[in-house]
Short mmCIF file of C-alpha atoms in Angstrom, two decimals:
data_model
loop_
_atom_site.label_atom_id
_atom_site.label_comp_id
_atom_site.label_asym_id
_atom_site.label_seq_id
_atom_site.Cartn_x
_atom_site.Cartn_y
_atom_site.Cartn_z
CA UNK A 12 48.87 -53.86 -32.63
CA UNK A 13 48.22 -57.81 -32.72
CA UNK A 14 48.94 -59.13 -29.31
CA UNK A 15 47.77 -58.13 -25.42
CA UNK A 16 51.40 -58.28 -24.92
CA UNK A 17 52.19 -55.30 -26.79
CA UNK A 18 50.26 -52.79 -24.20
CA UNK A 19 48.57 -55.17 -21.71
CA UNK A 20 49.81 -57.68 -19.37
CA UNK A 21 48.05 -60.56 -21.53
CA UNK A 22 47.18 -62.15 -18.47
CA UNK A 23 43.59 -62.10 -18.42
CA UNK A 24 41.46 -59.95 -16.23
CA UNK A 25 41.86 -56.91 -17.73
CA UNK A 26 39.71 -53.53 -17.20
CA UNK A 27 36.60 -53.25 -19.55
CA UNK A 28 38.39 -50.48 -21.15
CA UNK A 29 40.83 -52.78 -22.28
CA UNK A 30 44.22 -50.71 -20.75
CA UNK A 31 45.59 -53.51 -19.00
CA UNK A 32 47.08 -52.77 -15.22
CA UNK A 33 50.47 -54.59 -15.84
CA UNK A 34 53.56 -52.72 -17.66
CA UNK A 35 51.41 -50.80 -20.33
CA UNK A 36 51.36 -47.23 -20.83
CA UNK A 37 48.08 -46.32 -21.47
CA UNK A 38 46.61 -43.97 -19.58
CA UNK A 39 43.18 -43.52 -18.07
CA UNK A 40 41.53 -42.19 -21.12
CA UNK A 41 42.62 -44.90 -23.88
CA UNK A 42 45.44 -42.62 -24.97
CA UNK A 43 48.48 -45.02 -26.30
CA UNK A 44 51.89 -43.38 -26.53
CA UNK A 45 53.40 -43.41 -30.11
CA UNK A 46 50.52 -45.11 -31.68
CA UNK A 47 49.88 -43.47 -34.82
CA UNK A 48 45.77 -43.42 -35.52
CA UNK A 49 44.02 -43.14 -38.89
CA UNK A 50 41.67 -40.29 -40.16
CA UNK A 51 40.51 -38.14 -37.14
CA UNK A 52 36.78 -37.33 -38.59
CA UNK A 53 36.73 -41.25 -38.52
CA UNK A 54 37.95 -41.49 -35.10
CA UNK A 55 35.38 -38.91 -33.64
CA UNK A 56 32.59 -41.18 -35.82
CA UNK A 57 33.81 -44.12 -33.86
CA UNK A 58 34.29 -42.56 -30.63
CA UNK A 59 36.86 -43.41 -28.60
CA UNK A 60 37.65 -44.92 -24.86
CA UNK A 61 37.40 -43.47 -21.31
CA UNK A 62 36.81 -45.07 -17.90
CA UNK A 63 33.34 -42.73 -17.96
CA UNK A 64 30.61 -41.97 -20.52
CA UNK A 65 28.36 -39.13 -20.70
CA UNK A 66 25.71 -41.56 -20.06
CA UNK A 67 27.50 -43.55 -17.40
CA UNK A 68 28.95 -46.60 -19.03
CA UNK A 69 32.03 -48.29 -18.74
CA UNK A 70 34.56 -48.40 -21.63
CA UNK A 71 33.35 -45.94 -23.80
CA UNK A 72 33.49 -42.76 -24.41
CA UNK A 73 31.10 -41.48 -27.43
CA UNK A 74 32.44 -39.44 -30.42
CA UNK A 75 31.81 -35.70 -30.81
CA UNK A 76 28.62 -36.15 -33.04
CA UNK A 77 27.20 -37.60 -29.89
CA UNK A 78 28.41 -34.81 -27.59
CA UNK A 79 27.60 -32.01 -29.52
CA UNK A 80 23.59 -33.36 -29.74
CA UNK A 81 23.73 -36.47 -32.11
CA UNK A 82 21.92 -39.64 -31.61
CA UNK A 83 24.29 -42.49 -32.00
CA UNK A 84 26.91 -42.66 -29.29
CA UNK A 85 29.22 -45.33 -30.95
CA UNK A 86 28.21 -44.71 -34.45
CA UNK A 87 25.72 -48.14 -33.95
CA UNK A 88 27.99 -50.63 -36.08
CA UNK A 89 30.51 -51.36 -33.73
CA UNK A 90 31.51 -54.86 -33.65
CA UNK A 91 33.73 -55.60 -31.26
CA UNK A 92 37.33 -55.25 -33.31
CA UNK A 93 37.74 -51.79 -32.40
CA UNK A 94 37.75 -52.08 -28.52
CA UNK A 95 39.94 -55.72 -28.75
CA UNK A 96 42.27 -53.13 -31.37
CA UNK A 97 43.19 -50.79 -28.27
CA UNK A 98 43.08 -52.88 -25.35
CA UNK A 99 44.41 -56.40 -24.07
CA UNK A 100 43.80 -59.28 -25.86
CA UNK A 101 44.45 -62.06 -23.27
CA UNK A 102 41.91 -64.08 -21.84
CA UNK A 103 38.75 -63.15 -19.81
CA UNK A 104 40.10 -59.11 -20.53
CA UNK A 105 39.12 -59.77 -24.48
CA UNK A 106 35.84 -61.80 -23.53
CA UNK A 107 34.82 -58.52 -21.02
CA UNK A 108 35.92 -55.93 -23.35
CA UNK A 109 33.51 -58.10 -26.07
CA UNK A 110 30.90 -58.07 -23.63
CA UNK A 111 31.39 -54.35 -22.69
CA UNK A 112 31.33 -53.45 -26.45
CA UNK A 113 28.04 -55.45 -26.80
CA UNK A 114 26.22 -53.59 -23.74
CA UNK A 115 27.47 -50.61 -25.18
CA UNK A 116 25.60 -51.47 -28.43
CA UNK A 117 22.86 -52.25 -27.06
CA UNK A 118 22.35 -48.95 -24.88
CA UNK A 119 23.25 -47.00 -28.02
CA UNK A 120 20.44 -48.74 -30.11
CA UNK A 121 17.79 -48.35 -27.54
CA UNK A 122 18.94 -44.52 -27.34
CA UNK A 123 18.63 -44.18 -30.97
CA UNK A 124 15.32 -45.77 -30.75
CA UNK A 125 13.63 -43.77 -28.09
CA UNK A 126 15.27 -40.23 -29.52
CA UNK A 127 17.96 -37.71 -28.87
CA UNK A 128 19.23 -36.82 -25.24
CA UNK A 129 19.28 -33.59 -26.81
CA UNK A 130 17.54 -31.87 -29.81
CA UNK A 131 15.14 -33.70 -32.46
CA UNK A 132 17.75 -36.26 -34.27
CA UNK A 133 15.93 -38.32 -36.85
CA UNK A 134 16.26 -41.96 -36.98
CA UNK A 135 19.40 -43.93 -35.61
CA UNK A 136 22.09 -42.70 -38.38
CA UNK A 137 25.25 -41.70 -37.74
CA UNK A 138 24.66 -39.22 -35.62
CA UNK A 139 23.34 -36.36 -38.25
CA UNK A 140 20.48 -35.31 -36.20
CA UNK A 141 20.18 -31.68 -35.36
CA UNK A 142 21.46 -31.26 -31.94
CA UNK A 143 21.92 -28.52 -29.65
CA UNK A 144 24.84 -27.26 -31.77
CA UNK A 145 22.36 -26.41 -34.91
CA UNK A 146 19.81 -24.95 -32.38
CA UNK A 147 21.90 -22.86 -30.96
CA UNK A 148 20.45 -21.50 -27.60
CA UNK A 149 16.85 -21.29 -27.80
CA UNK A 150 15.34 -20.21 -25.21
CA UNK A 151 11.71 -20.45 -24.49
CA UNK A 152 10.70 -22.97 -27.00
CA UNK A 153 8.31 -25.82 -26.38
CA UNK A 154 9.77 -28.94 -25.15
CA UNK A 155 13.23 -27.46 -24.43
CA UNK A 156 14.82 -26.49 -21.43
CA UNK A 157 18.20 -24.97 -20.06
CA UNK A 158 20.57 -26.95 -19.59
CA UNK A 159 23.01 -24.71 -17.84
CA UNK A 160 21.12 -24.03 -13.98
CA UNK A 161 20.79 -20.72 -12.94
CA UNK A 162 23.12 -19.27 -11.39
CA UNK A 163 23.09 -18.27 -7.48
CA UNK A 164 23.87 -14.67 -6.95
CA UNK A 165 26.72 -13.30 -5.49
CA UNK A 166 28.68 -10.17 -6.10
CA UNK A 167 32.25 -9.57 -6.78
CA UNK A 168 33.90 -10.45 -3.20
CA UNK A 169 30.37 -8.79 -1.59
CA UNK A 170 31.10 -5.44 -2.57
CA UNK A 171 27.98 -3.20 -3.63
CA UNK A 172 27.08 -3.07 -7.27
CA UNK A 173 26.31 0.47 -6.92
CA UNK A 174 28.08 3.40 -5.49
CA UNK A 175 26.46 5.02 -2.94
CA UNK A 176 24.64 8.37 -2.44
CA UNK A 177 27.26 11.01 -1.35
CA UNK A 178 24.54 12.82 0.14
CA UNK A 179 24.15 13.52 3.51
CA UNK A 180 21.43 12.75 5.60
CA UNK A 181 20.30 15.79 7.82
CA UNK A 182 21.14 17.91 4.45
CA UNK A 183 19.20 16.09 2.28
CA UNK A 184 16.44 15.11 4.07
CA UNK A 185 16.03 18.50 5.63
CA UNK A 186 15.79 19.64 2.20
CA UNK A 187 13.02 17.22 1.07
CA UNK A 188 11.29 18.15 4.43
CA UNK A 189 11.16 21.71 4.21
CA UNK A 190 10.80 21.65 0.53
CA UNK A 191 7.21 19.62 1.19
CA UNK A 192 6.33 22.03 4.12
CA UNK A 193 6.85 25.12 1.86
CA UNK A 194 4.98 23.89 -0.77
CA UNK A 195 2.16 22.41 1.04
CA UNK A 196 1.65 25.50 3.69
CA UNK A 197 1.23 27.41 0.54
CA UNK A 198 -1.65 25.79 -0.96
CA UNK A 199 -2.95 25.92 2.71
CA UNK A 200 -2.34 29.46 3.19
CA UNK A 201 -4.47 30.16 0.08
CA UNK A 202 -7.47 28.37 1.43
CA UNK A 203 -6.94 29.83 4.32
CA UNK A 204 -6.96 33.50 2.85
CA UNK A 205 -9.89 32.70 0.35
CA UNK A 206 -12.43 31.61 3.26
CA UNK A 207 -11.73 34.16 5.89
CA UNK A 208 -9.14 32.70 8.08
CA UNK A 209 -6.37 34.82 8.12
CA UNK A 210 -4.35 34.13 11.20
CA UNK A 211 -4.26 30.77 9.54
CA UNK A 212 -3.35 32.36 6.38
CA UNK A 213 -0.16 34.77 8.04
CA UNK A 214 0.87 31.70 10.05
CA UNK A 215 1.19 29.40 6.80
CA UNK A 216 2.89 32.01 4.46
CA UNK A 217 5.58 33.06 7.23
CA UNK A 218 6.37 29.41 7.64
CA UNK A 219 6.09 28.29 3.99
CA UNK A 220 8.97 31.51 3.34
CA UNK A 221 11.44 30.14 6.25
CA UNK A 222 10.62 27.08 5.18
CA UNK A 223 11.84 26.99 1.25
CA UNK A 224 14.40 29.32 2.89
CA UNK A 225 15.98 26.43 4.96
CA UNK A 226 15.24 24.02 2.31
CA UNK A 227 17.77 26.05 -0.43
CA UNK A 228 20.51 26.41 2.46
CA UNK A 229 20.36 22.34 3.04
CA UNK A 230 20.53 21.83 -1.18
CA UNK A 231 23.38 24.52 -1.00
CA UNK A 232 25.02 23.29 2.20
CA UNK A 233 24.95 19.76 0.66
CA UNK A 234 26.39 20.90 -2.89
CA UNK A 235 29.09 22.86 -0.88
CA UNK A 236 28.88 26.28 -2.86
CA UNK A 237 26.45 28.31 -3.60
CA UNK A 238 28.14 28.84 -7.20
CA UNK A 239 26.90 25.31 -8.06
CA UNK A 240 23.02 26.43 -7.16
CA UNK A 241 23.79 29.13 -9.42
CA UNK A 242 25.21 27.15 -12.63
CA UNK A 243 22.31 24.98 -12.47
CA UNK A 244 20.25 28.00 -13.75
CA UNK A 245 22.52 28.23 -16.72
CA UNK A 246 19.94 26.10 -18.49
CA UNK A 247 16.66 24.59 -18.25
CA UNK A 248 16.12 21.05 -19.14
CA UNK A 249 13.02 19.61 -19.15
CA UNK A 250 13.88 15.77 -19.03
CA UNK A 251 16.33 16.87 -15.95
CA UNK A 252 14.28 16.17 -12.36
CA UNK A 253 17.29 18.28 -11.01
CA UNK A 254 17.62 20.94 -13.23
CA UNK A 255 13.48 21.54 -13.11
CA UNK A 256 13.46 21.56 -9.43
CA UNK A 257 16.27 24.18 -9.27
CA UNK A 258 14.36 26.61 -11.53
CA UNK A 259 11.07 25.66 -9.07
CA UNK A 260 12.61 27.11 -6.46
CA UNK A 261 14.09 29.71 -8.16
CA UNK A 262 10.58 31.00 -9.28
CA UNK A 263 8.84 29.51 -5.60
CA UNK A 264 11.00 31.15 -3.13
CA UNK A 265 10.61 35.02 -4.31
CA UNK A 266 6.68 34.32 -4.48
CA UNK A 267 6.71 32.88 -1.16
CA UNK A 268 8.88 35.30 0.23
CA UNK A 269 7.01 37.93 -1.20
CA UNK A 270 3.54 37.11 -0.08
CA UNK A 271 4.93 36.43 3.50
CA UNK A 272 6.48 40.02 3.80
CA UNK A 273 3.07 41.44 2.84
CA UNK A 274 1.53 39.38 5.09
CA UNK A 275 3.02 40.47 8.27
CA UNK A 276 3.32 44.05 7.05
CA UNK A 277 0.29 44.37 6.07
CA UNK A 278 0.78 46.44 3.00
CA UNK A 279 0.72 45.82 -0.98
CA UNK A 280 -2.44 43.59 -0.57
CA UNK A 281 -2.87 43.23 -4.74
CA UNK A 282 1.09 42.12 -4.47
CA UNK A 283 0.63 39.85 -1.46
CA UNK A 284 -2.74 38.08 -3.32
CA UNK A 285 -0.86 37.80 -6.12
CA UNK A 286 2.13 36.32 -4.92
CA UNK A 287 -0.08 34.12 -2.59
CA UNK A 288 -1.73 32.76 -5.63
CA UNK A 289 1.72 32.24 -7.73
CA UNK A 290 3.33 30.11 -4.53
CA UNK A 291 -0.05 28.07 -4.40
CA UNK A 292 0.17 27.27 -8.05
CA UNK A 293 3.59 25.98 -7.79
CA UNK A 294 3.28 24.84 -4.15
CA UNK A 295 1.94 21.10 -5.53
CA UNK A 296 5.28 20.78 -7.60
CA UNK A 297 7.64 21.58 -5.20
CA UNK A 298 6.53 19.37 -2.72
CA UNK A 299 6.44 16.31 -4.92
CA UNK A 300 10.02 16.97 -7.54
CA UNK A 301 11.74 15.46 -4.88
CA UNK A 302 10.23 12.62 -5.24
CA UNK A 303 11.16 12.61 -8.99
CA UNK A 304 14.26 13.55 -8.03
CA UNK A 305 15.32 10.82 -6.04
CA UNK A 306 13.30 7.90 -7.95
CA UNK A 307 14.99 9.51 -10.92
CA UNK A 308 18.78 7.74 -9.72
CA UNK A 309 19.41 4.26 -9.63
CA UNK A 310 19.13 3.49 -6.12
CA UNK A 311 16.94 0.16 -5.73
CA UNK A 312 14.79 1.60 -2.98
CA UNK A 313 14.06 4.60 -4.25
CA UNK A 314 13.93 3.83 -8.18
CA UNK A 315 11.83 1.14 -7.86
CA UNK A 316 9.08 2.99 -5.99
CA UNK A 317 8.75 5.81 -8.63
CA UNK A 318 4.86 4.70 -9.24
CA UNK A 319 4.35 5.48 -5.44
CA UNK A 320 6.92 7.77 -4.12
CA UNK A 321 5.49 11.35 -5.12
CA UNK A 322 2.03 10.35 -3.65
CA UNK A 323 4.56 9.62 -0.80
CA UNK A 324 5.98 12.79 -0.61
CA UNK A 325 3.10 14.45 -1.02
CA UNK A 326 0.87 13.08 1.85
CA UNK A 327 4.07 13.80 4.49
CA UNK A 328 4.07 17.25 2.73
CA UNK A 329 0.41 17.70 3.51
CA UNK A 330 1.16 16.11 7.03
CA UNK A 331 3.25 18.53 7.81
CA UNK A 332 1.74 21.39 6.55
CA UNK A 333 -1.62 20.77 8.17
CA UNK A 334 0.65 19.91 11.69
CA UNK A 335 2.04 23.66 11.10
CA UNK A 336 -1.61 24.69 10.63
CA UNK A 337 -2.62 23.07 14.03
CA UNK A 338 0.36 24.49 15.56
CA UNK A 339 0.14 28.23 14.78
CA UNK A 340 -3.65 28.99 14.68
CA UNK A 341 -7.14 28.99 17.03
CA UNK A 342 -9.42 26.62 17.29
CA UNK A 343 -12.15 28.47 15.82
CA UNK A 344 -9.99 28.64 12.81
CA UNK A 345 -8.44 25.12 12.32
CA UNK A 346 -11.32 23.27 10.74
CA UNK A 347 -9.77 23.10 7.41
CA UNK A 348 -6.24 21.94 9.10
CA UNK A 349 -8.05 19.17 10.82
CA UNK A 350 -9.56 17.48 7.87
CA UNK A 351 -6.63 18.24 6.18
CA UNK A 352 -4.66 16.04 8.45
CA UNK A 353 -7.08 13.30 8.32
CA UNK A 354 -6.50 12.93 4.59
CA UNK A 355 -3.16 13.51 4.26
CA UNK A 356 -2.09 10.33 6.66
CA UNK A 357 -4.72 8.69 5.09
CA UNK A 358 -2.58 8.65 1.87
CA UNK A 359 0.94 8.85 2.78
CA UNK A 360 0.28 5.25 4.78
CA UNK A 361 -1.53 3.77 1.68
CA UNK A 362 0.75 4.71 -0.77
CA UNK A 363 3.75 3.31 1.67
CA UNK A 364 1.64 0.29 2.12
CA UNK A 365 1.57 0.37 -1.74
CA UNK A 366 5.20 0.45 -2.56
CA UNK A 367 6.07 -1.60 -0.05
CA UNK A 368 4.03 -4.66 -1.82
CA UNK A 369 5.11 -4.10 -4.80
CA UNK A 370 8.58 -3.48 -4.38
CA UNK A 371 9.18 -7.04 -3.17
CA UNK A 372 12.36 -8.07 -1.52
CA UNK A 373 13.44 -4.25 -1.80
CA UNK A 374 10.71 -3.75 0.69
CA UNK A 375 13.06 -4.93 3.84
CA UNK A 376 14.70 -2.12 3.74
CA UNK A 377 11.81 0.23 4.28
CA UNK A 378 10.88 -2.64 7.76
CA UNK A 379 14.61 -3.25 8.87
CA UNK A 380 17.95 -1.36 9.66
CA UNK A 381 17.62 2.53 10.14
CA UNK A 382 14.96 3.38 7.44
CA UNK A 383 12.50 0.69 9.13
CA UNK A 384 13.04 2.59 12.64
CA UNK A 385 12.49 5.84 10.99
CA UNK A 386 9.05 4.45 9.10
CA UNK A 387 7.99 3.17 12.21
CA UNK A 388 8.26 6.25 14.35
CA UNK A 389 6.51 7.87 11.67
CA UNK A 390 3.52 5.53 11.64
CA UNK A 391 2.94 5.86 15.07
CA UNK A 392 2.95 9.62 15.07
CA UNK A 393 1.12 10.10 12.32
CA UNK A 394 -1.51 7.92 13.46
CA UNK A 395 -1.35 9.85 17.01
CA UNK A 396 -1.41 13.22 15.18
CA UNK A 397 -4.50 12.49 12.87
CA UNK A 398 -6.47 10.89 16.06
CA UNK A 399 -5.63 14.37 18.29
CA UNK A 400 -6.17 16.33 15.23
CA UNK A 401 -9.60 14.03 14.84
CA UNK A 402 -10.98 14.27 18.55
CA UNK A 403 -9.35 16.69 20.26
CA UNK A 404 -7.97 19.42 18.24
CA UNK A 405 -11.26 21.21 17.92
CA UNK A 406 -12.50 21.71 21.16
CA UNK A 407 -8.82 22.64 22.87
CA UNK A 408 -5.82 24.40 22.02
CA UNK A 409 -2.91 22.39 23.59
CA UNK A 410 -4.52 19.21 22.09
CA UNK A 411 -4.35 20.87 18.56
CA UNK A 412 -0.98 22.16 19.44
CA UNK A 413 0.36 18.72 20.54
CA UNK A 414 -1.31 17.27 17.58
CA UNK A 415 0.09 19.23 15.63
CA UNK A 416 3.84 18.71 16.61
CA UNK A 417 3.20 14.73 16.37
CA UNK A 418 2.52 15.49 12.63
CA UNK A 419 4.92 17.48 11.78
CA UNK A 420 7.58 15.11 13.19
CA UNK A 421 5.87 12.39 11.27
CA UNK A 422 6.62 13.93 8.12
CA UNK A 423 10.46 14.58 9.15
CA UNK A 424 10.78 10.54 10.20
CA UNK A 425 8.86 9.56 6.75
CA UNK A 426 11.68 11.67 5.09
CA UNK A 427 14.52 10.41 6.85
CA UNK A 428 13.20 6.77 6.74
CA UNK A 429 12.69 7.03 2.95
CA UNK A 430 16.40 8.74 2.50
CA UNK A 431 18.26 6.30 5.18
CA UNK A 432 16.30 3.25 3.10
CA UNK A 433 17.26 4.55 -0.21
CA UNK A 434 21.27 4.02 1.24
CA UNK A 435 20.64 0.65 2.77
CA UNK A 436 19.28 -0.97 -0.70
CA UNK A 437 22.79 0.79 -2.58
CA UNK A 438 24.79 -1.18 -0.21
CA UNK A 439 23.26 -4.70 -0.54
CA UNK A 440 24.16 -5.98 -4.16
CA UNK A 441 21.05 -8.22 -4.09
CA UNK A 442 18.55 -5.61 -4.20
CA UNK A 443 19.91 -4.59 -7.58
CA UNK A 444 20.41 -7.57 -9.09
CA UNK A 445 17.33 -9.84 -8.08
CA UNK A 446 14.71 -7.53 -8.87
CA UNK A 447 16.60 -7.36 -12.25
CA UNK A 448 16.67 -11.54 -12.94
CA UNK A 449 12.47 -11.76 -11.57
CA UNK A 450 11.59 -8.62 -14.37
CA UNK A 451 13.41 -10.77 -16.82
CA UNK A 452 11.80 -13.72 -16.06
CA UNK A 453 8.53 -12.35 -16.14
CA UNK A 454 9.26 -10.71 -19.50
CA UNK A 455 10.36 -14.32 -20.92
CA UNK A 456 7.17 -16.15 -19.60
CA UNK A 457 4.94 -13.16 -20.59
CA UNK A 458 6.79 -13.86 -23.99
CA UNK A 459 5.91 -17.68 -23.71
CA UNK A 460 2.40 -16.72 -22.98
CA UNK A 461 2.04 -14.33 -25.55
CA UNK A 462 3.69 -17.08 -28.40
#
């Protein structure tokens, strides 16, 4: 190791790296073939040479206390000998590897002086300050930041995170249709009987019993037995939005059925009252378990509207049942069915408006693609409905009839944009993964706040 000759060209202009470009074999990174070198914990205090720094300079490449968070790239005592020891030693090459060494030097003793590029190192020692590496990953702390950038989101080759709903559409959302019907026309048809209105009060218990009727066959239909109805009366549990609702309309069906049969026959009237006022206590809880029930899974659109979605279901429960009121009775009877309607799109569009603000970027789905069609044609004939039901439906019957219709097919398009939204958001990966990184960082800076 005493001549330029030896791994160099000796012929002067040499790279500031000292490798020579005549018939040496060093490569790129200072690496000499068959060179044996000395204690490696001394060679990683030194450092050792590369065409690139971490800090950008030429000819050096600092040790591992300086990239794992140290101060002092080149250990701060370097004098020169160690970069003429590994590169050419001819000329101009020794006088620029000299001068590269001195720069070098230099940059390391004003880094030393004005701190750590990372961590808190203290003074300009041989790189003993406490780096990164002691830290460890600290997130959240005062005058630290990541140094790794977050990451874009993507998904594995585009595929959906989540697997999606094997429910069908007309069977499902029938169900949560006719479910809310039944159980609002119940709590109707009670009013109804309790103030004297009682074609009112026949009209809304027949339609309630077809209705929870229609609404098992779709949950049946949709399971594909009815042994499967059956099993999920084996056993009640409580913290189970599916096993609760099948054991509501277990218990809601025979009352409604039962106070519709002695409605149109006319006989039993204790049984009838009674089972009038058992469907109108549980009426409230059928129409809104659904809600529960599909908030309850993991679909983004759904699941993240859980705050809003039974006031939701409710108000299109309400819509409809007040619609059936219009429908099937007189004028001189349909007072209650008229305010009814008023108030019931009233809060189905406030609590949409509702979720939809909160929910964020999940929201699109419940403006775009089929759901957003579906919550449109809702809004429109809900707010046609309520305005007949308003102005007209009191003074003639077609106008209360047509008014009626309008909201009952609101409800049905509130259901089936709500279900067809629900699928949209379990296709697209980013509305489950998103929401999930802006909770998280709201958590960390409410954390930072809180600290």
């Amino acid at each position: 190791m005493s001549g330029g000759t030896e791994h160099g060209d000796g012929t002067g202009e040499g790279p500031a790296n000292g490798s020579g470009n005549g018939s040496g074999r060093r490569s790129g990174n200072g690496y000499k073939p068959g060179e044996t070198y000395g204690n490696p914990a001394e060679e990683r205090e030194h450092g050792s040479v590369a065409d690139v720094t971490k800090e950008g300079l030429r000819g050096v490449r600092p040790g591992r206390a300086a990239l794992v968070g140290g101060q002092d790239l080149t250990d701060g005592g370097g004098d020169g000998s160690r970069a003429a020891e590994h590169g050419g030693r001819g000329g101009a090459g020794q006088a620029a590897e000299a001068d590269s060494w001195a720069r070098v030097e230099a940059d390391a003793g004003a880094s030393a002086s004005a701190g750590p590029a990372y961590g808190e190192g203290k003074g300009s020692g041989r790189g003993r300050g406490r780096g990164r590496h002691r830290g460890g990953r600290r997130r959240g702390r005062k005058g630290e930041q990541t140094m790794v950038p977050e990451a874009e989101f993507t998904s594995y080759y585009g595929r959906p995170v989540l697997n999606q709903p094997a429910w069908q559409p007309l069977n499902i959302a029938g169900y949560f249709f006719l479910g809310g019907l039944a159980g609002a026309g119940s709590v109707l048809a009670a009013g109804a009987e309790t103030t004297g209105r009682p074609v009112m009060a026949r009209a809304l218990k027949t339609s309630s019993a077809v209705a929870v009727a229609g609404s098992a066959a779709a949950l049946v239909h949709d399971l594909g037995r009815p042994s499967r109805f059956v099993n999920m009366l084996r056993v009640f549990k409580p913290t189970s939005p599916m096993s609760v609702g099948s054991w509501l309309l277990a218990a809601y069906g025979p009352a409604a059925g039962a106070a519709a049969l002695c409605a149109l026959s006319g006989r039993l009237p204790r049984l009838g009252r009674a089972a009038t006022a058992g469907a109108a206590l549980l009426g409230p809880a059928v129409a809104a378990y659904t809600a529960v029930l599909a908030a309850d899974t993991a679909v983004p659109g759904w699941h993240d509207g859980y705050r809003e979605l039974p006031f939701v279901f409710v108000g299109s429960a309400a819509t409809a049942a007040s619609g059936m009121a219009l429908a099937m009775s007189p004028t001189a009877e349909n007072g209650p069915a008229r305010s009814a309607a008023l108030a019931s799109t009233a809060l189905e569009n406030a609590a949409l408006k509702a979720m939809e603000r909160r929910l964020g970027l999940v929201a699109e789905v419940y403006r775009d693609g089929t759901g957003g069609r579906w919550m449109r044609a809702a809004e429109v004939l809900s707010a046609a409905g309520a305005a007949g039901a308003g102005l007209l439906a009191g003074r003639s019957r077609v106008a209360a009839g047509v008014s009626g219709l309008a909201l009952l097919a609101a409800s049905a398009c509130t259901r089936l944009g709500v279900f067809h939204a629900g699928l949209e958001s379990s296709k697209d990966p980013k509305y489950t993964v998103v929401p999930q990184r802006e909770r998280l960082r709201r958590r960390e800076q409410d954390g930072e706040g809180a600290g």
